[in-house]
Every structure is written in C-alpha cells, then in structure tokens.
PDB file of C-alpha atoms in Angstrom:
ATOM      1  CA  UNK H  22       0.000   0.000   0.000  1.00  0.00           C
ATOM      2  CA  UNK H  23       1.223   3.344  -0.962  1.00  0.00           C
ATOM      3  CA  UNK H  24       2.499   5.251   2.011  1.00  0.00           C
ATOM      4  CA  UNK H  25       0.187   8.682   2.348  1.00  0.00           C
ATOM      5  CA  UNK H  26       2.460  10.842   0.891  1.00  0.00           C
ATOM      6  CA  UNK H  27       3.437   9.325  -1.633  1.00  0.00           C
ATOM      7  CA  UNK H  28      -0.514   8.768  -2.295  1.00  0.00           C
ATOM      8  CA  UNK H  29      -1.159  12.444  -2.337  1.00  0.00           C
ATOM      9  CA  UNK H  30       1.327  13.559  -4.864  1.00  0.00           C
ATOM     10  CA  UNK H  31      -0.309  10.374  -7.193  1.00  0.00           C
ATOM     11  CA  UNK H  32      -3.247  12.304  -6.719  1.00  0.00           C
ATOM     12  CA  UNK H  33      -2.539  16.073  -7.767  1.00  0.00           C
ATOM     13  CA  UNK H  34      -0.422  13.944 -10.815  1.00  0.00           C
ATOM     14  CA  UNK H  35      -3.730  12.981 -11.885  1.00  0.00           C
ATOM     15  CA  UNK H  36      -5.725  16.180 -10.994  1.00  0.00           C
ATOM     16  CA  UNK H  37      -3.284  17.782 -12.940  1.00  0.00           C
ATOM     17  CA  UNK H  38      -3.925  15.597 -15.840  1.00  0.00           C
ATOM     18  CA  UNK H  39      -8.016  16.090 -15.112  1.00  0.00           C
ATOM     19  CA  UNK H  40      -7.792  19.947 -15.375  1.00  0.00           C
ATOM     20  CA  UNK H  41      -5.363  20.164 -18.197  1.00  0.00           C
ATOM     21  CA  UNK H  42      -7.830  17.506 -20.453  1.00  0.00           C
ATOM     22  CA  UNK H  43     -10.806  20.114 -18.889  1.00  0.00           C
ATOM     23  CA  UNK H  44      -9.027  23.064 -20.136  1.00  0.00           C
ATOM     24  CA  UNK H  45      -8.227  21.119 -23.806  1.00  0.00           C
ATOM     25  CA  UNK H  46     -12.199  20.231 -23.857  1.00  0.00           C
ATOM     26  CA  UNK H  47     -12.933  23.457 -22.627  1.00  0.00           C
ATOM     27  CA  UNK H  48     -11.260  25.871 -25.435  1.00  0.00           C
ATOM     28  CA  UNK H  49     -10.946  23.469 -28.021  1.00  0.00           C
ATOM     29  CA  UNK H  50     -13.149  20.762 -28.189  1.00  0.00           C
ATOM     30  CA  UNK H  51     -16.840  21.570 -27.297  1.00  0.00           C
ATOM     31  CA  UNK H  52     -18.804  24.392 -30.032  1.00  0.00           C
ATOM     32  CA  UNK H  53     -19.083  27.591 -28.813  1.00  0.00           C
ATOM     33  CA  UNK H  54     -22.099  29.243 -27.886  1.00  0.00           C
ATOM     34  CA  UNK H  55     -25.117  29.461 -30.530  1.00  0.00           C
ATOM     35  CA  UNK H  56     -26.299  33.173 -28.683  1.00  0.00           C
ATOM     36  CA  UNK H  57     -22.891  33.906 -26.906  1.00  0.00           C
ATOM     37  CA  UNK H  58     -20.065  32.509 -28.565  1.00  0.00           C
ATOM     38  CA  UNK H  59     -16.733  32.064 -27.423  1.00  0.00           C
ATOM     39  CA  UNK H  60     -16.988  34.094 -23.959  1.00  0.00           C
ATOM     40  CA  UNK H  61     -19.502  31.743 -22.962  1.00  0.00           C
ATOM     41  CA  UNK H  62     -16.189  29.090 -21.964  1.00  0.00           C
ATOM     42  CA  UNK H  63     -15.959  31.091 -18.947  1.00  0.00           C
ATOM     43  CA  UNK H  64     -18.782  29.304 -17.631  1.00  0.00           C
ATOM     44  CA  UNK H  65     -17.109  26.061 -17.643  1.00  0.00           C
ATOM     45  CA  UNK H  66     -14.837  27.705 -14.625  1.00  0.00           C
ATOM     46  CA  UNK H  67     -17.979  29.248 -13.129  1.00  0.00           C
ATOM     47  CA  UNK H  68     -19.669  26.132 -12.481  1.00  0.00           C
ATOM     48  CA  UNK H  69     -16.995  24.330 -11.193  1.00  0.00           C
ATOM     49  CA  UNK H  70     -15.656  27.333  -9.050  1.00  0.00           C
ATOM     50  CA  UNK H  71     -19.546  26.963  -7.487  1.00  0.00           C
ATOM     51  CA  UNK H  72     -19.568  23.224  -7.383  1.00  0.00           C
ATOM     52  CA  UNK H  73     -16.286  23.596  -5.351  1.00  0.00           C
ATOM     53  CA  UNK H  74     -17.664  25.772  -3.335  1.00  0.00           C
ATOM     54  CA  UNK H  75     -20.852  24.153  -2.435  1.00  0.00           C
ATOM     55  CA  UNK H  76     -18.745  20.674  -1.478  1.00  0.00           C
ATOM     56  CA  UNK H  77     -17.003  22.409   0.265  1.00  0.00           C
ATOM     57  CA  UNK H  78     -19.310  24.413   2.531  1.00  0.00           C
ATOM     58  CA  UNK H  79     -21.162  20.847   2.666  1.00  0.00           C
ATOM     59  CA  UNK H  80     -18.169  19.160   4.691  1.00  0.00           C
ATOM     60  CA  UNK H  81     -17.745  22.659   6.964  1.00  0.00           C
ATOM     61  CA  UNK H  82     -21.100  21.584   8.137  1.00  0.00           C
ATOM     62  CA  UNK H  83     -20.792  17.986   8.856  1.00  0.00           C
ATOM     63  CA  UNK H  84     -17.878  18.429  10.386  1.00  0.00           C
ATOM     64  CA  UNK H  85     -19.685  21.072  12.353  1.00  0.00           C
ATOM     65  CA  UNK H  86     -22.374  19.033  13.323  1.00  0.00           C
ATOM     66  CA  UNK H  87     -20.217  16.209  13.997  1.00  0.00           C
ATOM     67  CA  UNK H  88     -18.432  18.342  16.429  1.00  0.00           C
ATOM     68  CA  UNK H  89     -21.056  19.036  18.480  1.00  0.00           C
ATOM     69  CA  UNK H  90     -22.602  15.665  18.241  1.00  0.00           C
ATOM     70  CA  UNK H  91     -19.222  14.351  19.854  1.00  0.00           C
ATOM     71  CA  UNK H  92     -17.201  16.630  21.783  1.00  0.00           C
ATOM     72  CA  UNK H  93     -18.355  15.101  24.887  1.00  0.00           C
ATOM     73  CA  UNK H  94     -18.785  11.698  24.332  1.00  0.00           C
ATOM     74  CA  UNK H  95     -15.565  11.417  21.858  1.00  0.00           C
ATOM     75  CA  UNK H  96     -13.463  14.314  22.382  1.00  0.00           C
ATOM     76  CA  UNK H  97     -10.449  13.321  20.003  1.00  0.00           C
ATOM     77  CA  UNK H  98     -12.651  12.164  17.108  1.00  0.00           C
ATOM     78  CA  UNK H  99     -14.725  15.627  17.787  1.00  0.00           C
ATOM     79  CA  UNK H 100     -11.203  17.240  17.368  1.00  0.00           C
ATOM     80  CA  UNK H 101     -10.809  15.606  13.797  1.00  0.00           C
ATOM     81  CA  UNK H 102     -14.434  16.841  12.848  1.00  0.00           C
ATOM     82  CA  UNK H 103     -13.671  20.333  13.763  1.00  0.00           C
ATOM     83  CA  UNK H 104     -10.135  20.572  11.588  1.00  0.00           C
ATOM     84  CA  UNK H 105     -11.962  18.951   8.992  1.00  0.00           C
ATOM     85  CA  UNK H 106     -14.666  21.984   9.251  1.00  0.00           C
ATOM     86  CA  UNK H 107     -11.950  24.524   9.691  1.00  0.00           C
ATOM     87  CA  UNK H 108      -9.515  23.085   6.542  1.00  0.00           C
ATOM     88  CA  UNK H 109     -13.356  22.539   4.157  1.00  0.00           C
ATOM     89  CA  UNK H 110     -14.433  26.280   5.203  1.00  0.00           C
ATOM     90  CA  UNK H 111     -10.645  27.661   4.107  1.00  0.00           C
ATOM     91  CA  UNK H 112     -11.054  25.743   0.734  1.00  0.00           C
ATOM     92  CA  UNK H 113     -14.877  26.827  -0.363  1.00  0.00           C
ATOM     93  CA  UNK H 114     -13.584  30.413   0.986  1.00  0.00           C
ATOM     94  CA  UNK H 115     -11.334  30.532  -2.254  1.00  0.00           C
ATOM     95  CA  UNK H 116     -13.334  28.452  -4.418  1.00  0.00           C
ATOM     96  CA  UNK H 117     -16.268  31.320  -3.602  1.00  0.00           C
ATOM     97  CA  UNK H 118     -14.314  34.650  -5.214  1.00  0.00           C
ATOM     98  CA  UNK H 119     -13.184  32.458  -8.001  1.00  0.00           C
ATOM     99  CA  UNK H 120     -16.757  32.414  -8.632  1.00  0.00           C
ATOM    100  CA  UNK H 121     -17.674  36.059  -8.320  1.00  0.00           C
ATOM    101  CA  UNK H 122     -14.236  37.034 -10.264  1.00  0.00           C
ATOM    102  CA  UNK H 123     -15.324  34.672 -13.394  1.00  0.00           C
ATOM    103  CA  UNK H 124     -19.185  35.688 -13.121  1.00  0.00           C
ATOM    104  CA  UNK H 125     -18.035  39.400 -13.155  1.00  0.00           C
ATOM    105  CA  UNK H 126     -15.882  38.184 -16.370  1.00  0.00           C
ATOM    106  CA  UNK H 127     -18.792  36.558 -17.896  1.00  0.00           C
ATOM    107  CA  UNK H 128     -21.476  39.148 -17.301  1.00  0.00           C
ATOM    108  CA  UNK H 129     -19.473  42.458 -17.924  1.00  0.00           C
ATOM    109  CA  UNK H 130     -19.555  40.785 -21.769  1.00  0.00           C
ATOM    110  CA  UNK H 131     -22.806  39.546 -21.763  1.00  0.00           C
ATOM    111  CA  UNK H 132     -24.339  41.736 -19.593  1.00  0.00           C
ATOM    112  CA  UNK H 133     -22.625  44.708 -20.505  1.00  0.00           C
ATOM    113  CA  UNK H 134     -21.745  45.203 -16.745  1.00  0.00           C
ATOM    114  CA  UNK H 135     -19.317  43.953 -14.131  1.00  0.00           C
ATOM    115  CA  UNK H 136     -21.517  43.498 -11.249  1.00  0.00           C
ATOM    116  CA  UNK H 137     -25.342  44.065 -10.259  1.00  0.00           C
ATOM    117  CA  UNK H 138     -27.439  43.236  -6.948  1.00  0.00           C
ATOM    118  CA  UNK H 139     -28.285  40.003  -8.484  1.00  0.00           C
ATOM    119  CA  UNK H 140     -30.311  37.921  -5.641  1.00  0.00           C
ATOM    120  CA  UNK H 141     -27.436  35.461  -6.560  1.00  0.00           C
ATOM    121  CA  UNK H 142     -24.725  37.077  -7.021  1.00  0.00           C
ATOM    122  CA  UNK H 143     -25.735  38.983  -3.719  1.00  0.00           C
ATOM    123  CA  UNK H 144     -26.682  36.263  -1.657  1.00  0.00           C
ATOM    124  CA  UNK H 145     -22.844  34.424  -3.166  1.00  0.00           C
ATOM    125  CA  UNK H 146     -21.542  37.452  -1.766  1.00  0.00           C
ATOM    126  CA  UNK H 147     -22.851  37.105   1.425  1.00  0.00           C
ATOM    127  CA  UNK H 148     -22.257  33.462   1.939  1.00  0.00           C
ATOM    128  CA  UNK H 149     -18.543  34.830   1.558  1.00  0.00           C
ATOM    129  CA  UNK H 150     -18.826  37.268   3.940  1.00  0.00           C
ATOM    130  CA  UNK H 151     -20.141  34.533   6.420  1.00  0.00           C
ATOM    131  CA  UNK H 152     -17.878  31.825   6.100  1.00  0.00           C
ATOM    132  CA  UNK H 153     -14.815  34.596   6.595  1.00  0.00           C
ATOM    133  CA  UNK H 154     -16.177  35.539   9.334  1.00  0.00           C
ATOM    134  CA  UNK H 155     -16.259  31.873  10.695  1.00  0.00           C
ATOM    135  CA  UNK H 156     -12.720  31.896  10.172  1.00  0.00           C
ATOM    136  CA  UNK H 157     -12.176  35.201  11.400  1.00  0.00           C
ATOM    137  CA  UNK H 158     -13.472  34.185  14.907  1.00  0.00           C
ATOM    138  CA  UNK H 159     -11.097  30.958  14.554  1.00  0.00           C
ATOM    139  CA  UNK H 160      -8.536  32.575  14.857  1.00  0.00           C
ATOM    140  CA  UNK H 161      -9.731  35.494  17.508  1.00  0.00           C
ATOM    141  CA  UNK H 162      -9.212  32.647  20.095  1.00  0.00           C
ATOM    142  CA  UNK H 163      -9.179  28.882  20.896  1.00  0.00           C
ATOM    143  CA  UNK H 164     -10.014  26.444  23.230  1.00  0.00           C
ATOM    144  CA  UNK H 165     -13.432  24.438  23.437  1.00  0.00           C
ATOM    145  CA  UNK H 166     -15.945  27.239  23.809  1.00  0.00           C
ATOM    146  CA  UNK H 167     -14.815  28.872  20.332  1.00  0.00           C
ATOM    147  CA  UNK H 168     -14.769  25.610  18.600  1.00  0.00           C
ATOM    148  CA  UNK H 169     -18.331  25.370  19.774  1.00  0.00           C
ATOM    149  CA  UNK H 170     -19.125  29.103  18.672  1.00  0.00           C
ATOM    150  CA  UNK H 171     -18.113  28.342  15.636  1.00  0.00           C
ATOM    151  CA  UNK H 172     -19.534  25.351  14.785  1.00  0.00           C
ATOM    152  CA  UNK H 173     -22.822  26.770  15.356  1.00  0.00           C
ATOM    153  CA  UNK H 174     -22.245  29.732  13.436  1.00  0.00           C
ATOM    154  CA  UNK H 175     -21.094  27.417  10.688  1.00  0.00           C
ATOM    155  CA  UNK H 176     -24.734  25.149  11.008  1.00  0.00           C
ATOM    156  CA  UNK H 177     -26.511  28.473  10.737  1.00  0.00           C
ATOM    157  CA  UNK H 178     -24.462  30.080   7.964  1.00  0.00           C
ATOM    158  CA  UNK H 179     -24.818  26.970   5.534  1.00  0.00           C
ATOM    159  CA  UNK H 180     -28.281  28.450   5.500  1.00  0.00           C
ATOM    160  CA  UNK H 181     -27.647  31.032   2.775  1.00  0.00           C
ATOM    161  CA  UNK H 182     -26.474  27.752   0.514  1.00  0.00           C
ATOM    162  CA  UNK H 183     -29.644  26.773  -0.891  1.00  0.00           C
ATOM    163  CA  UNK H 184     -30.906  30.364  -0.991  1.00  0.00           C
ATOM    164  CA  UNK H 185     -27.785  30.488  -3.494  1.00  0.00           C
ATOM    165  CA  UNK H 186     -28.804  27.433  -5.194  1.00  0.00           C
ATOM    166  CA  UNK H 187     -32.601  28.268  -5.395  1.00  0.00           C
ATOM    167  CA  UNK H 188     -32.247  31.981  -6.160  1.00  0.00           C
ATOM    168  CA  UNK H 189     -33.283  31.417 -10.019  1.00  0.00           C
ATOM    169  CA  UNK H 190     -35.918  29.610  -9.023  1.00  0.00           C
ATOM    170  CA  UNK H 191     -37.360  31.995  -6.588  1.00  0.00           C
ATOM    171  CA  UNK H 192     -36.618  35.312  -7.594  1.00  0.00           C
ATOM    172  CA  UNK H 193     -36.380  37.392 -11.030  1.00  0.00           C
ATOM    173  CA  UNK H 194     -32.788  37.287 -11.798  1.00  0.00           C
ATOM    174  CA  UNK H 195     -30.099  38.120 -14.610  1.00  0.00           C
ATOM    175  CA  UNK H 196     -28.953  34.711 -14.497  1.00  0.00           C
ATOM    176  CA  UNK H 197     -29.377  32.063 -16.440  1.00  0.00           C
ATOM    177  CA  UNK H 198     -31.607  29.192 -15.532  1.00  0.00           C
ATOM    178  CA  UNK H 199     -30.212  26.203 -13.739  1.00  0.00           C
ATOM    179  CA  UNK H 200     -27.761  23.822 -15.437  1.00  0.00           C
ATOM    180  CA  UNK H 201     -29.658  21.339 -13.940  1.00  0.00           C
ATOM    181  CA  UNK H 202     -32.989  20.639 -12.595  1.00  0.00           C
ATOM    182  CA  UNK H 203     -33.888  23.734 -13.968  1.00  0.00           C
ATOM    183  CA  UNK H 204     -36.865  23.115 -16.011  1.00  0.00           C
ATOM    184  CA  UNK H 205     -37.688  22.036 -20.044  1.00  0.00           C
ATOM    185  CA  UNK H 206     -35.649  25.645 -21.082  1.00  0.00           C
ATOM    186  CA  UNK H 207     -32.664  25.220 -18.811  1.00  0.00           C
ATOM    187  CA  UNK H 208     -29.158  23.769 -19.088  1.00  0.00           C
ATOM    188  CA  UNK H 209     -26.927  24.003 -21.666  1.00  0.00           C
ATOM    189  CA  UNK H 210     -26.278  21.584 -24.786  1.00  0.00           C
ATOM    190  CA  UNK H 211     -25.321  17.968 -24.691  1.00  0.00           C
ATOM    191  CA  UNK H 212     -22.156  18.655 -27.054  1.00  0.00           C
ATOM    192  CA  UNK H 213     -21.046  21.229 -24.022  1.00  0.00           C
ATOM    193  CA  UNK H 214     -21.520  18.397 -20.644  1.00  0.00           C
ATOM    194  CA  UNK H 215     -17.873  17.334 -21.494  1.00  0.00           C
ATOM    195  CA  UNK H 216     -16.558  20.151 -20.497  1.00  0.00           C
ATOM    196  CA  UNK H 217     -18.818  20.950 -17.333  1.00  0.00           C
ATOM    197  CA  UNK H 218     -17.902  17.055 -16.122  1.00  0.00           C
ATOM    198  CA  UNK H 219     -13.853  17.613 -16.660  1.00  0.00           C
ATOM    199  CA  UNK H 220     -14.035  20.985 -15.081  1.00  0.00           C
ATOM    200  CA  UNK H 221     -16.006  20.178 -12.037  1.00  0.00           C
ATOM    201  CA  UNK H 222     -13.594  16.746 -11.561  1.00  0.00           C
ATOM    202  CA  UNK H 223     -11.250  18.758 -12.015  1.00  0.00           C
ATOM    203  CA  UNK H 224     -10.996  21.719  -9.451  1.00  0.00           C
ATOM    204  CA  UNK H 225     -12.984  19.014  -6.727  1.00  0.00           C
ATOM    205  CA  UNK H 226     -10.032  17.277  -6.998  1.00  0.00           C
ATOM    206  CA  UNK H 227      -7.801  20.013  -6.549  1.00  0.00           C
ATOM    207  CA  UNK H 228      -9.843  20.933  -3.295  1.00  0.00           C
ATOM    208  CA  UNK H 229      -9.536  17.707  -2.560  1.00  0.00           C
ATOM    209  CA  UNK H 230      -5.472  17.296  -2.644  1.00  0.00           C
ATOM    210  CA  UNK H 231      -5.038  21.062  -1.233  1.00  0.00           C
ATOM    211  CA  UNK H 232      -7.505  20.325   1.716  1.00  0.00           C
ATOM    212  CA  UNK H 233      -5.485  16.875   2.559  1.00  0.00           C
ATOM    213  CA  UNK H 234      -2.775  19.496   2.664  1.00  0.00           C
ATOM    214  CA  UNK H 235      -4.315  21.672   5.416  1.00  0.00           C
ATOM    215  CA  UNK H 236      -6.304  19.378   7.390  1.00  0.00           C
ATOM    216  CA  UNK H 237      -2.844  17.994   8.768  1.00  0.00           C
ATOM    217  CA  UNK H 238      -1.211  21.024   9.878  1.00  0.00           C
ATOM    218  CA  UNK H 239      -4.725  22.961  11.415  1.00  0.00           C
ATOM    219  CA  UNK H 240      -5.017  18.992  13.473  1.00  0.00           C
ATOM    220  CA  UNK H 241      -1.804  19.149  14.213  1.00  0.00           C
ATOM    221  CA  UNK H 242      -2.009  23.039  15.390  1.00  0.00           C
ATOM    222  CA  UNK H 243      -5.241  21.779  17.403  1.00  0.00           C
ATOM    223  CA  UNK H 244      -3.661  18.780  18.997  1.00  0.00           C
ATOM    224  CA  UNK H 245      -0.619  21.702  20.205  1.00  0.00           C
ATOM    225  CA  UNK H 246      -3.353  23.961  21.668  1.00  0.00           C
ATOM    226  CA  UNK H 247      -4.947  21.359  23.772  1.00  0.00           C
ATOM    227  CA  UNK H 248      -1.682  20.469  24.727  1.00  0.00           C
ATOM    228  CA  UNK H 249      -0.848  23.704  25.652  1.00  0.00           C
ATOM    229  CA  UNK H 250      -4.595  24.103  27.122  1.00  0.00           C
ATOM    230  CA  UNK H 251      -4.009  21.069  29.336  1.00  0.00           C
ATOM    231  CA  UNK H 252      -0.592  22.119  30.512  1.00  0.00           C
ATOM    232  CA  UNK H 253      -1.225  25.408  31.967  1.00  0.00           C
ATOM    233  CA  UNK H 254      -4.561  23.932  33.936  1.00  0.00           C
ATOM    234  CA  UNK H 255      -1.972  21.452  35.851  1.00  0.00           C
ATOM    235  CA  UNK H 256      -0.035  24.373  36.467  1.00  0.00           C
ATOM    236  CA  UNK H 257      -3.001  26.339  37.921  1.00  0.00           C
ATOM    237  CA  UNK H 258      -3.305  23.134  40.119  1.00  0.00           C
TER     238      UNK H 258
END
C-alpha cells in the first residue's frame, strides 16, 4: 500500500492531468455558444468554481455538526471533525471569489456590466462574507468554547447555501436558468456536458489534494493547543 504521501502527490499527478484535459475540452473541443459565442467558456470555470464551493461548505457543516454531536462523548474524534470543518471552510472560501471574479468576467460581456445586486450574485456574496467571518473568529481565540461558537455559526451560515442554489428559481434574476434541474428551457447543450464534467472533476479534486494538505497542519495546530490548554490547567493546580 502506498504510504500517504506518496498517495497524495499520485493524486494532484492525476488532478493535474483532469484539469489540463478540462481546459483542452474546454477551449478546443466543445462548439461555442449558438447566442454567446466564445466568452460563454468562462462558464465552464464558473460552475466548477460553485460546485467547489458548495462541497465544500457541505463538509464545513458535517464536520460542524459532527463536532457538536461528539465533543463530549468522543473528544479526540470531535477534534478531527472540527479541523476537517476549519480546513473545508478555508477551501470553499477561495473556491467562492473564483466564482464572483469569473461571473463578473462573464457578465461584464454579456451583460454589458461587471456586477449588479443580483439575488445570486448577492446572496454568493454574502455566503462569503459569512464563512470569513467563521474563520475570522477561529482565529480570535481557541479552546473548546470557540470551537463550539463556531460550529454553530457554521450550522446556521450553511443556510444562505440553498438560498444560493434556489435563487433562479425563486426570484427574477439576470442569471441564467439552472444547469440542472432547472426546467424544459434550462441547461446548456449535450455537445457542451464534457466540459462541465472535466471541469467540475477537475478543481474538486484540486480541493480535494489542497484540503489533505491543510487538514494535517490545522489537526496538528489543534492537537498543540490542547496540549498547551491542558498544561497550563496542571499548572493552575
């Protein structure tokens, strides 16, 4: 069995190979856009900044939950939870302005501007705000309590994720109906799902290898604070 290390850098080999064969399908391969033409191979970066970000946010609040589910009962398996929730919120954090940066992109040439109060680019902007802030108050202090804060904050702030996904289908928007699920006038052409599959396999998996990257080093900066924590109470003593 491949040792872990080894096993990640196997990994971003073959990420690397996933993006650059999404990129090839992306620019080269799939027909450009009957209405929009070429500008329309942003999207292909769009969606798959947006997938990121929603699997990302996902595991932020399972780990959250799991947190609190276990902090008592299982303290050190609680512990894993919360890095996990910590290192998931850091990657969807940068997944979520890649998003914004290439929508901009897209609709300042389709749209003729670079941003508008969109209810989804708004509400995308405000599940970034959120989620910084969860970090923000990860770092303002540790210990138990603030893990707890902040897995809370976390369960409520995954809240504003399906008002992003369901803001087409509530609300008037500039948007374009859903890729999927969106009714008999959404999506976009078979010939272009090629590209939309490599790209979202893709940059997941590049979450995926960074994230293996993190979660290590915020555990191992967790399993120093407890330390730490633990120390200075048989001091006190």
């Amino acid at each position: 069995m491949l040792p872990m290390k080894n096993l990640r850098w196997l990994w971003l080999l073959v990420t690397l190979g996933v993006l650059a064969e999404g990129f090839r399908v992306a620019m080269f391969v799939v027909p450009p856009d009957a209405a929009q033409g070429d500008v329309q191979r942003i999207f292909y970066y769009h969606f798959a900044s947006w997938c990121g970000m929603g699997l990302f946010y996902l595991i932020n609040l399972l780990g959250s939950v799991a947190y609190l589910a276990w902090r008592n009962s299982k303290p050190a398996t609680a512990l894993k939870a919360d890095s996990l929730a910590v290192t998931s919120a850091e990657i969807g954090v940068v997944f979520c302005p890649v998003g914004l940066v290439t929508g901009s992109l897209w609709g300042r040439a389709v749209w003729g501007i670079w941003w508008t109060w969109d209810p989804r680019l708004t509400s995308t902007f405000v599940l970034w705000l959120i989620y910084i802030a969860y970090l923000l108050l990860r770092r303002l202090a540790a210990g138990p309590q603030m893990r707890t804060l902040a897995a809370v904050m976390a369960i409520f702030g995954y809240v504003d994720v399906p008002i992003v996904y369901m803001s087409t289908r509530w609300w008037r928007t500039q948007h374009p109906q859903p890729v999927f699920f969106g009714g008999p006038n959404s999506g976009i052409a078979s010939s272009m799902m090629p590209a939309v599959w490599w790209n979202m396999a893709g940059w997941m998996m590049w979450g995926i290898w960074v994230a293996s990257l993190r979660y290590q080093s915020i555990h191992n900066e967790q399993l120093a604070e407890e330390e730490d924590t633990r120390q200075s109470l048989e001091t006190a003593l």
